[in-house]
Short mmCIF file of C-alpha atoms and ligand atoms in Angstrom, two decimals:
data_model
loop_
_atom_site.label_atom_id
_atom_site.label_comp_id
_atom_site.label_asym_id
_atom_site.label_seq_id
_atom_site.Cartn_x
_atom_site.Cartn_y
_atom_site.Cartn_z
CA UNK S 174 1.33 6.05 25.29
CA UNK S 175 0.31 8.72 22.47
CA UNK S 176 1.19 7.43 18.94
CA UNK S 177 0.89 9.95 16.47
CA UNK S 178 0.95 8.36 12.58
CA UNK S 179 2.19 10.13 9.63
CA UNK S 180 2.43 9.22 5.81
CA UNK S 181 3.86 12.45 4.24
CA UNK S 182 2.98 12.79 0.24
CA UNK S 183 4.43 15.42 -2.16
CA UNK S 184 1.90 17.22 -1.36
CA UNK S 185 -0.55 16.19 1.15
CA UNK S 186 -0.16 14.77 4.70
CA UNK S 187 -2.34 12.11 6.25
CA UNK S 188 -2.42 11.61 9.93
CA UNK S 189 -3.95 9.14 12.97
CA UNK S 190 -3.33 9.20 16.81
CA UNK S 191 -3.71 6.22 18.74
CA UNK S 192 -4.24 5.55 22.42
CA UNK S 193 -1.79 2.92 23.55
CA UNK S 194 -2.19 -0.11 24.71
CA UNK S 195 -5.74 -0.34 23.79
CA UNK S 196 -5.37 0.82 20.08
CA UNK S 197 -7.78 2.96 20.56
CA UNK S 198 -7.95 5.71 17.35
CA UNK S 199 -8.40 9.26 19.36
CA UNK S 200 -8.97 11.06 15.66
CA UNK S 201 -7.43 10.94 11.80
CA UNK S 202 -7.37 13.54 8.80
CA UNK S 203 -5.87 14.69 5.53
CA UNK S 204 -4.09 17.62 4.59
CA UNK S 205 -4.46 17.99 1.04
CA UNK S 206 -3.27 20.94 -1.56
CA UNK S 207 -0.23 21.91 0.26
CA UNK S 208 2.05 24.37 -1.17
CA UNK S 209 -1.41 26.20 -2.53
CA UNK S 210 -3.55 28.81 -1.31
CA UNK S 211 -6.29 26.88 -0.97
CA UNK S 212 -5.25 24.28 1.36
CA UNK S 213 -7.79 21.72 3.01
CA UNK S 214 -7.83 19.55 6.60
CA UNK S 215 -9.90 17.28 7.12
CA UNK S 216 -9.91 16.13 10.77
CA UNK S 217 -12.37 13.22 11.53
CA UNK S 218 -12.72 12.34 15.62
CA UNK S 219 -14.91 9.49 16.19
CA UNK S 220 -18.43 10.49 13.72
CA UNK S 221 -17.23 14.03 13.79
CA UNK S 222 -15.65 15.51 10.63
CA UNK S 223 -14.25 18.98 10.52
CA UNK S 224 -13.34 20.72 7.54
CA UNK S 225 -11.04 23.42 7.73
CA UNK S 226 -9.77 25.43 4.34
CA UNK S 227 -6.77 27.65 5.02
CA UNK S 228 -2.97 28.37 2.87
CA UNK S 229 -1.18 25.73 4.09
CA UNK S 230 2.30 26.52 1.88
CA UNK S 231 4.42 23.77 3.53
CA UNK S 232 4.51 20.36 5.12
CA UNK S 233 5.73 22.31 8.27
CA UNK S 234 2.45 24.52 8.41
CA UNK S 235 0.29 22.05 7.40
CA UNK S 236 1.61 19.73 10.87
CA UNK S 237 1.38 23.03 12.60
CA UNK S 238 -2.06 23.18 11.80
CA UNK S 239 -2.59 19.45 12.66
CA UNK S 240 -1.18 20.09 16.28
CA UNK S 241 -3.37 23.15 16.90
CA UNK S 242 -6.34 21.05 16.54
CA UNK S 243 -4.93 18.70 18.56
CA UNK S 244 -4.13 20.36 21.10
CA UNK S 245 -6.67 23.59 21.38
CA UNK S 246 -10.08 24.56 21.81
CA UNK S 247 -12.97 23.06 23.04
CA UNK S 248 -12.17 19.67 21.20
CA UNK S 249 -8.68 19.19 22.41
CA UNK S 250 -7.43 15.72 22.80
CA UNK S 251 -4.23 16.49 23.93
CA UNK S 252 -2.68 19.53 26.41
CA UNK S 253 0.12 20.07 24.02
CA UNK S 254 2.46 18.23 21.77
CA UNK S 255 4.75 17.11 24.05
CA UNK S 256 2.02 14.27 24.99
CA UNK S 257 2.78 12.79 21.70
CA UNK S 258 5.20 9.65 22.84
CA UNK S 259 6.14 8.27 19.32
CA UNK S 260 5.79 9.59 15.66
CA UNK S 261 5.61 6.71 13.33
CA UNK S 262 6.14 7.61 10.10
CA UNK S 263 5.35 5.58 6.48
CA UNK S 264 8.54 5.48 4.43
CA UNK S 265 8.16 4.10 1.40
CA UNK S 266 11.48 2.84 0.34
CA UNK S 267 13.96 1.18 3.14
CA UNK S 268 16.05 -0.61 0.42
CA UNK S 269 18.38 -3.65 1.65
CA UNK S 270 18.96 -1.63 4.38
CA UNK S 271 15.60 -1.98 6.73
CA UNK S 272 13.76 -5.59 7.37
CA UNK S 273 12.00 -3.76 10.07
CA UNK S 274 10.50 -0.76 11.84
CA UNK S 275 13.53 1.66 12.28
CA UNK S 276 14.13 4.22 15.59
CA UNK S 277 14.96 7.15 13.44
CA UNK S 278 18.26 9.01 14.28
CA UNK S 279 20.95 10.36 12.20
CA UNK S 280 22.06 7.37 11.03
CA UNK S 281 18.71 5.93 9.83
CA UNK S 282 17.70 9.44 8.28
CA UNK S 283 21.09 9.28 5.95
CA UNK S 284 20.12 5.83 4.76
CA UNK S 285 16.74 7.07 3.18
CA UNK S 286 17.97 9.85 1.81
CA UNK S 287 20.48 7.64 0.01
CA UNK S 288 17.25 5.58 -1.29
CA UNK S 289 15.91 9.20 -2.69
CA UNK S 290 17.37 7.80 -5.85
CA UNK S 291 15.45 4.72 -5.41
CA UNK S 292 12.28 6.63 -5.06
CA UNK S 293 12.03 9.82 -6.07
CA UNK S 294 8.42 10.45 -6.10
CA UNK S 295 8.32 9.11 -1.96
CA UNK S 296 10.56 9.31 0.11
CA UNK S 297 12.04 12.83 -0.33
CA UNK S 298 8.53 13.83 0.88
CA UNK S 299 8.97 11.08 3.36
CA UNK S 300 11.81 12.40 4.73
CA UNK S 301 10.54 16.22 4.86
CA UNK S 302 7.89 14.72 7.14
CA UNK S 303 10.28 13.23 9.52
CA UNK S 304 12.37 16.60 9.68
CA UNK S 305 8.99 18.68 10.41
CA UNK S 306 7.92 16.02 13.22
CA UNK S 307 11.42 16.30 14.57
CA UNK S 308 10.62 20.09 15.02
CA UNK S 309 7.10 19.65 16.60
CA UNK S 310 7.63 17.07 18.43
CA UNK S 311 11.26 17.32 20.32
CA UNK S 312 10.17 15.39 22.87
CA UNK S 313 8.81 12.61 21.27
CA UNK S 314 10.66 9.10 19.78
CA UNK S 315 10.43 8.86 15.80
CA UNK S 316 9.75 5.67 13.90
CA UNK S 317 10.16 4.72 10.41
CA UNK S 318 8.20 2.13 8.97
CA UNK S 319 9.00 0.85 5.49
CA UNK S 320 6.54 -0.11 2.60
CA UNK S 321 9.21 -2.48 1.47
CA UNK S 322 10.48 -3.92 4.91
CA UNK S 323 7.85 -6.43 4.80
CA UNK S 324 9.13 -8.17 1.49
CA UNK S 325 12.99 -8.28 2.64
CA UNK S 326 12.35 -12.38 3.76
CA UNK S 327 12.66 -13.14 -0.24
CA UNK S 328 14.75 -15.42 -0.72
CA UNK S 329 17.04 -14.38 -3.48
CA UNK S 330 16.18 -16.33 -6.22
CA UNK S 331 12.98 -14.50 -5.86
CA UNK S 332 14.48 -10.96 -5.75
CA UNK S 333 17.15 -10.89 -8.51
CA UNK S 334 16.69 -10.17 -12.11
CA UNK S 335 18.31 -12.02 -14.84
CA UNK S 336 20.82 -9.20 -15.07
CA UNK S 337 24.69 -9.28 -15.04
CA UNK S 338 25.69 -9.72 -11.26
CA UNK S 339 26.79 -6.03 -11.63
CA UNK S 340 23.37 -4.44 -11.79
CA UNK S 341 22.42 -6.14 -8.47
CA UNK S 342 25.89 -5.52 -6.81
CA UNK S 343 27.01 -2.21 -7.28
CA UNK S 344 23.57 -0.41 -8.66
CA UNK S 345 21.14 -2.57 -5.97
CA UNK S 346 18.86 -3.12 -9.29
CA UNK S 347 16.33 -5.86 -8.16
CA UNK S 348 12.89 -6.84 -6.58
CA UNK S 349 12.25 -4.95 -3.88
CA UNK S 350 8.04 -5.05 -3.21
CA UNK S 351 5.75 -2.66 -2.06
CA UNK S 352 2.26 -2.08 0.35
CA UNK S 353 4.35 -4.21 2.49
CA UNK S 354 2.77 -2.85 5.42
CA UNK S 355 -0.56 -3.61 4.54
CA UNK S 356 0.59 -7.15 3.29
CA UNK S 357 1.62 -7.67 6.69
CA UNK S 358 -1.24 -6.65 8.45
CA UNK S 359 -3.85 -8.73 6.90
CA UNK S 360 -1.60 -11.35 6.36
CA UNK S 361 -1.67 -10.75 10.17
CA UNK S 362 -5.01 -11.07 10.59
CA UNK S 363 -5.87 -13.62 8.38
CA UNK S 364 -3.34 -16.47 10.07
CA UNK S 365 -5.36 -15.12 13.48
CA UNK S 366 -9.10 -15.92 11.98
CA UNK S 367 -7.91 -19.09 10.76
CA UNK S 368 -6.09 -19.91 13.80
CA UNK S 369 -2.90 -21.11 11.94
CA UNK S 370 0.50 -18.88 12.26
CA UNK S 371 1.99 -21.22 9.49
CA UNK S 372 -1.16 -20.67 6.88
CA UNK S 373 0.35 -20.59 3.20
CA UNK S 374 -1.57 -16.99 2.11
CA UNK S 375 -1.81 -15.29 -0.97
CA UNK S 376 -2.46 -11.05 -0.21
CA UNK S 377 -4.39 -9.46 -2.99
CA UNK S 378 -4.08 -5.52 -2.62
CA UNK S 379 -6.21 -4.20 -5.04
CA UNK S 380 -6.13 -0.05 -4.44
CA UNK S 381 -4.86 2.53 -6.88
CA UNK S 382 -2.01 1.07 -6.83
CA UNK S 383 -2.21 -2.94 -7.09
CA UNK S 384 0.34 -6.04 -5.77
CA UNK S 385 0.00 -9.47 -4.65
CA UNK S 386 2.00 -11.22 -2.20
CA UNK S 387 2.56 -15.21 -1.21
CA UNK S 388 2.83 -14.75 2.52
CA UNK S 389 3.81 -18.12 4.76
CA UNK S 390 4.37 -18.04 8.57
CA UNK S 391 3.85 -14.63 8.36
CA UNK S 392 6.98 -14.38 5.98
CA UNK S 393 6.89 -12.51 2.39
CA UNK S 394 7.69 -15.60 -0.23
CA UNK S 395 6.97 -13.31 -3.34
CA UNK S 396 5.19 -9.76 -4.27
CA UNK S 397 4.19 -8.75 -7.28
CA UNK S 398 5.66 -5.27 -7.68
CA UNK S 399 9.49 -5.08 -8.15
CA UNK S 400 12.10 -2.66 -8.48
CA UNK S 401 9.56 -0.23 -8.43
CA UNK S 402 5.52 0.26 -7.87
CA UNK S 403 5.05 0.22 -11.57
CA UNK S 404 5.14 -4.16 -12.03
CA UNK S 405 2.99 -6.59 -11.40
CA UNK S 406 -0.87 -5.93 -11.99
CA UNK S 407 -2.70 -3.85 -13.72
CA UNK S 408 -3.37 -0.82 -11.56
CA UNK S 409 -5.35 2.59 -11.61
CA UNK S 410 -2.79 4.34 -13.86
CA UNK S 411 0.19 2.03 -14.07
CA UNK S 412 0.30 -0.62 -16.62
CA UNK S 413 1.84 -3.59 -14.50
CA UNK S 414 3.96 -6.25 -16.05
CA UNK S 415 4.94 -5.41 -19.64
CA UNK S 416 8.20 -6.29 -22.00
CA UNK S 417 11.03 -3.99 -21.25
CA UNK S 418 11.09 -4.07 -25.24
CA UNK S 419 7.95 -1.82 -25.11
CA UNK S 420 10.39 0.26 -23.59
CA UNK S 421 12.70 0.77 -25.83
CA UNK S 422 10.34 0.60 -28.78
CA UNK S 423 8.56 3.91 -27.47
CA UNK S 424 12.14 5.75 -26.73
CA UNK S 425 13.66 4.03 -30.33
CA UNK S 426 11.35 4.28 -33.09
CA UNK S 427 8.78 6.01 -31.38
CA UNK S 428 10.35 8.77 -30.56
CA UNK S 429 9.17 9.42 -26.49
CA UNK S 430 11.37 11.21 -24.19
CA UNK S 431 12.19 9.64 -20.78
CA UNK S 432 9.61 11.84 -18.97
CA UNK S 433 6.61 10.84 -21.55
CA UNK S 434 7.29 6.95 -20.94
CA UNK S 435 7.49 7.68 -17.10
CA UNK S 436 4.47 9.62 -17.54
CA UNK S 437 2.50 7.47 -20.28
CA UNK S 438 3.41 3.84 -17.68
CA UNK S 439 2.79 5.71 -14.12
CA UNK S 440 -0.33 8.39 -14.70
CA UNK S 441 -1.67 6.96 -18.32
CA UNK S 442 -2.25 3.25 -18.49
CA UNK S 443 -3.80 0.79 -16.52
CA UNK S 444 -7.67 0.69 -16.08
CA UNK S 445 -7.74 4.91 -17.51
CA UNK S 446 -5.67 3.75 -20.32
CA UNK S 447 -7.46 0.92 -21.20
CA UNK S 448 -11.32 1.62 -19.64
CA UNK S 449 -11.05 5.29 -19.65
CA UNK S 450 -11.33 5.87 -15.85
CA UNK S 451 -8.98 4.20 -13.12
CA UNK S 452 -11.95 4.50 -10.42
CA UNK S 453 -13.42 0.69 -10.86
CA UNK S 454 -16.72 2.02 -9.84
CA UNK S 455 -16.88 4.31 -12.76
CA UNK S 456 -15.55 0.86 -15.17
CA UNK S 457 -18.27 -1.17 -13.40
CA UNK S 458 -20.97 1.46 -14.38
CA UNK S 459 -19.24 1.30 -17.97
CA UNK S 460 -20.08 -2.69 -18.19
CA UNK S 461 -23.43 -2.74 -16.96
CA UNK S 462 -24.38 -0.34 -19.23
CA UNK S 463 -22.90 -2.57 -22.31
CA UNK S 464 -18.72 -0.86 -23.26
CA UNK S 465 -16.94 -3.20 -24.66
CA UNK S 466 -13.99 -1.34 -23.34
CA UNK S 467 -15.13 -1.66 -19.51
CA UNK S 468 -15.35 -5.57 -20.54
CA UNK S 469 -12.16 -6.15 -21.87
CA UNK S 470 -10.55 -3.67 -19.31
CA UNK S 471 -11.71 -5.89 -16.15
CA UNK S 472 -10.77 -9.38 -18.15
CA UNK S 473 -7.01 -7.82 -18.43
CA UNK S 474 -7.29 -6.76 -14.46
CA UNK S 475 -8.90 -10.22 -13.30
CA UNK S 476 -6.68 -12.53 -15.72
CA UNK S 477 -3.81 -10.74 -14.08
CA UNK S 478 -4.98 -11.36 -10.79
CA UNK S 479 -5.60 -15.03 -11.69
CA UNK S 480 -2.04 -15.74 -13.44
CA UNK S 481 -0.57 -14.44 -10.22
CA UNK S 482 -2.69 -16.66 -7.92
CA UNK S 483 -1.42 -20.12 -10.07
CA UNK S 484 2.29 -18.42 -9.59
CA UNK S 485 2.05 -18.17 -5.93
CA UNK S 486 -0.13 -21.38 -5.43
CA UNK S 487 2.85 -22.57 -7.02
CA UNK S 488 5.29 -21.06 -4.38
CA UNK S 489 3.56 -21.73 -1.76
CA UNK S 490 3.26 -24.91 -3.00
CA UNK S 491 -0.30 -24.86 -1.57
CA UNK S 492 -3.12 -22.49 -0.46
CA UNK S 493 -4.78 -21.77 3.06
CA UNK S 494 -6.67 -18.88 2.12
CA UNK S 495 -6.64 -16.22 -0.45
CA UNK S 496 -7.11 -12.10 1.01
CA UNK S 497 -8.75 -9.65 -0.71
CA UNK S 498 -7.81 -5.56 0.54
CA UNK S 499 -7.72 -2.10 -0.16
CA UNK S 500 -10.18 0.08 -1.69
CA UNK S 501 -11.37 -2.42 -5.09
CA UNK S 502 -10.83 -5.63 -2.63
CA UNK S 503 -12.90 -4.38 0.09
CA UNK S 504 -15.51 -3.45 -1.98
CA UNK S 505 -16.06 -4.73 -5.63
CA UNK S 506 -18.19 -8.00 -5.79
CA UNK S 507 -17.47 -7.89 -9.86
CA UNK S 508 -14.12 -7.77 -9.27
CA UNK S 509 -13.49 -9.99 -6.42
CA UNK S 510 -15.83 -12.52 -8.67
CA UNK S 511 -13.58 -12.00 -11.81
CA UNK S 512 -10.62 -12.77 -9.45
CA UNK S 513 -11.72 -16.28 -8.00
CA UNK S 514 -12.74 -17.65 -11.93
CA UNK S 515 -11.81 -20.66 -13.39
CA UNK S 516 -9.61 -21.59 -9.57
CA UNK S 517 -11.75 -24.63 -8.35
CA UNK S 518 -8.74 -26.68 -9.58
CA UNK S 519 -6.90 -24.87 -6.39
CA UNK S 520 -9.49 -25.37 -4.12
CA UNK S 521 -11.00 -21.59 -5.12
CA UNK S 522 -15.12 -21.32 -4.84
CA UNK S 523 -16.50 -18.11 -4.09
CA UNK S 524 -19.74 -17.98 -2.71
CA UNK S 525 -22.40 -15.52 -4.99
CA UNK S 526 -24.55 -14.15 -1.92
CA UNK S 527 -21.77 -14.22 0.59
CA UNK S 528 -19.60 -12.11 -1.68
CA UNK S 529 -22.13 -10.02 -2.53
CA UNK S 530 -22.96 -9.21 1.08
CA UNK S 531 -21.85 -6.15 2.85
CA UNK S 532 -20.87 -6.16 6.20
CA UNK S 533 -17.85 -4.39 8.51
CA UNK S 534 -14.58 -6.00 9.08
CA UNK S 535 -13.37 -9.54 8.03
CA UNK S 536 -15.68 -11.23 5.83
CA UNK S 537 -15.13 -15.24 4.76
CA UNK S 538 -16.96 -14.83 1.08
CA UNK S 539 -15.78 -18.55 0.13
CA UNK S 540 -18.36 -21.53 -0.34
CA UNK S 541 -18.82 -23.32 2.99
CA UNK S 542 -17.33 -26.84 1.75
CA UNK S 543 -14.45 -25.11 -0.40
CA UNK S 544 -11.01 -26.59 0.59
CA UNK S 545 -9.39 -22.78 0.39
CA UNK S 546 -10.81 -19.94 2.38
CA UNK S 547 -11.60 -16.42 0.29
CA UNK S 548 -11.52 -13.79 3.39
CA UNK S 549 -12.00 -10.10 2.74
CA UNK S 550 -10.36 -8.16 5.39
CA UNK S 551 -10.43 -4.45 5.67
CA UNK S 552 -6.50 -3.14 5.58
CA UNK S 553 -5.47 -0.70 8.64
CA UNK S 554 -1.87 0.88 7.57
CA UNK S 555 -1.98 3.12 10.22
CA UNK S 556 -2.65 0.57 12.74
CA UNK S 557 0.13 -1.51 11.72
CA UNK S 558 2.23 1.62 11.79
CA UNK S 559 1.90 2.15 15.44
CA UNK S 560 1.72 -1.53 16.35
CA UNK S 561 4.82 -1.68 14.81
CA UNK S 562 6.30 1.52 16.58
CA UNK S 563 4.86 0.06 20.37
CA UNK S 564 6.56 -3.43 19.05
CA UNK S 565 9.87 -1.69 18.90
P1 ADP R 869 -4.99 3.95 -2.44
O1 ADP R 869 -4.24 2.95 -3.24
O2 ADP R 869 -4.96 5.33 -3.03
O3 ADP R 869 -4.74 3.89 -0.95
P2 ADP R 869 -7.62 2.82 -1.90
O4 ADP R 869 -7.20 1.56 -1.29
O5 ADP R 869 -8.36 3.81 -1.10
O6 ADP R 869 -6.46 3.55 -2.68
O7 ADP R 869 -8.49 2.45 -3.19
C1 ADP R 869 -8.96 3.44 -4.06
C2 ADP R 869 -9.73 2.80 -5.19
O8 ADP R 869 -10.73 1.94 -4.65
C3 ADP R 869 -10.49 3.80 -6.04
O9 ADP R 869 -9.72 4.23 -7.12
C4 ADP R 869 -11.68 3.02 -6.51
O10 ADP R 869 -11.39 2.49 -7.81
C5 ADP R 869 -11.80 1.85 -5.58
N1 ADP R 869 -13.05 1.80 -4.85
C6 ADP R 869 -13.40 2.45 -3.74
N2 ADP R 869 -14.67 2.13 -3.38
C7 ADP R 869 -15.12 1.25 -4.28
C8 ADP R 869 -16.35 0.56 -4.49
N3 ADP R 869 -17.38 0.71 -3.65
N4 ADP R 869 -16.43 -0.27 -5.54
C9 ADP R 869 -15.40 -0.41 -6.38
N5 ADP R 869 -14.23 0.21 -6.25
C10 ADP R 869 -14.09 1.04 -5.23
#
């Protein structure tokens, strides 16, 4: 079986194919700039990178393009689309409606567009990915897989907000969780390395965008975004947890329109608001060359990190082994350091030299004789994706 992945942005595309049963990735890429002139792909098989810069003024051309280097030339990898099997494609938002990978027909496509309300910024560009694969691949079986499905095991007491009943009942106002798919996966792995399906785990995706999850028996318990991306920790851009007063105090007496505070809590705050730059690499540069600002900046990010791991500790009641992912977890020492602080009361030591140590694939950075394991595992999205679309 072929199994092509998509996760369709606003406006850029990202794609792997996958050899199944073996898992084997054939090639991946990134179409970025659509809609402009200046369009780019970048299509990566095995070493190999190709860049290709071409208009690419819609999602449709920009798949068009995808399947003509599948499928021509020299470097072909597949006679033609029809040897595509199953499109899986990201979703972001599945709502209360999807707990799990859905086969995508008419029914399941009206659901998310009733969630375009939900999320706006996703999964109307979601959705125009699943109509385009529809077109190019006819043949083929489509699959949505949903950032949120992961989290829908919360038990309710964990989901709702201390709102009137009304919010959550007729408006579907409460927790809903995000990255669940990457949650999931090294949640996945992790129970495998330690050789325990039940292991009590606490997630700790730490990308542009940042959330935590207690994971137990392979079941969400809690995550730390929420009705949207925007709670939780603090992120590239977004600020994370704040009081809703801060809210009103900018609209109020401040005088912001609804589009500055979406724009000031989404694109302004977090690490660029507070460090100047939301790349961590740039804030680490920042510290070691003395900015008080980089200091302060990564003591908001890691006591964050740290208040979460006492909550879920807490409802978990217990810890197996802490996970650190995604593009900061996989690869910032300082951070990952900051992180594990002040936690030997949990059973938390980090080991200097094995943290510091780079290496491929999962990585156990704890002290030998600590009673919790610290694992750094690399996430795989797209993997999950089509594991997930073979499952079904
Ligand atoms: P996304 O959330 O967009 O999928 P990634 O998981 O790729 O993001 O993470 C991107 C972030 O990872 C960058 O903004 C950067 O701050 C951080 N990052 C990547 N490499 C490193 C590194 N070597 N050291 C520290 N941070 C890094």
């Amino acid at each position: 079986m072929n199994i092509f992945v998509v996760n369709s942005g606003s406006s850029s595309l990202k794609y792997q194919l996958f050899r199944w049963p073996d898992e084997q990735p054939l090639c991946s890429g990134l179409v970025e700039r659509i809609g402009s002139a200046q369009a780019e792909i970048t299509h990566q098989v095995g070493p190999a990178e190709q860049r290709h810069a071409l208009a690419v003024p819609s999602h449709e051309a920009g798949l068009r393009a995808v399947v003509r280097l599948l499928t021509d030339g020299p470097g072909a990898l597949l006679p033609d689309p029809a040897a595509v099997d199953v499109v899986g494609h990201r979703v972001v938002h599945g709502g209360e409606f999807f707990g799990g990978p859905a086969l995508i027909d008419a029914a399941v496509k009206a659901e998310i567009k009733e969630l375009f309300g939900l999320a706006p910024l996703h999964n109307p560009a979601n959705y125009q990915g699943i109509e385009v694969a529809e077109r190019l691949f006819p043949g083929a079986r489509q699959v949505a897989v949903f950032d949120t499905a992961f989290h829908q095991t919360l038990p309710e007491y964990a989901f709702r907000y201390a709102l009137p009943t009304a919010l959550y009942a007729e408006q579907r106002i409460r927790k809903y969780g995000f990255h669940g798919t990457s949650h999931q996966y090294v949640a996945g792995q992790a129970a495998a390395h330690l050789g325990n399906p039940d292991a009590r785990l606490i997630t700790i995706h730490l990308g542009n965008g940042c959330s935590m999850a207690a994971v137990r028996g392979g079941r969400s318990l809690d995550t730390s975004m929420g009705f949207s991306p925007l709670a939780g920790l603090v992120m590239g851009t977004r600020s994370g947890d704040l009081d809703p007063s801060v809210l009103l105090h900018l609209l109020g007496p401040l005088g912001y329109t609804m589009e500055q505070v979406s724009t000031l809590l989404n694109k302004e705050s977090g690490m660029l608001g507070l460090a100047g730059s939301n790349d961590l690499r740039d804030v680490g540069r920042a510290l070691a060359a003395g900015d008080a600002r980089a200091a302060l900046a990564l003591d908001i990010y890691a006591y964050r990190i740290r208040q979460y791991i006492g909550a879920y500790a807490a409802v978990l009641n217990g810890l197996d082994a802490l996970v650190f992912t995604a593009g900061v977890g996989e690869n910032d020492a300082l951070v990952r350091a900051r992180a594990c602080q002040n936690l030997e009361f949990f059973g938390l030591e980090l080991d200097a030299a094995r943290n510091e140590a780079r290496a491929p694939g999962l990585r156990d950075i704890s002290h030998p004789a600590a009673r919790v394991r610290i694992l750094v595992i690399p996430t795989n999205e797209e993997l999950e994706i089509a594991r997930q679309c073979a499952a079904l």
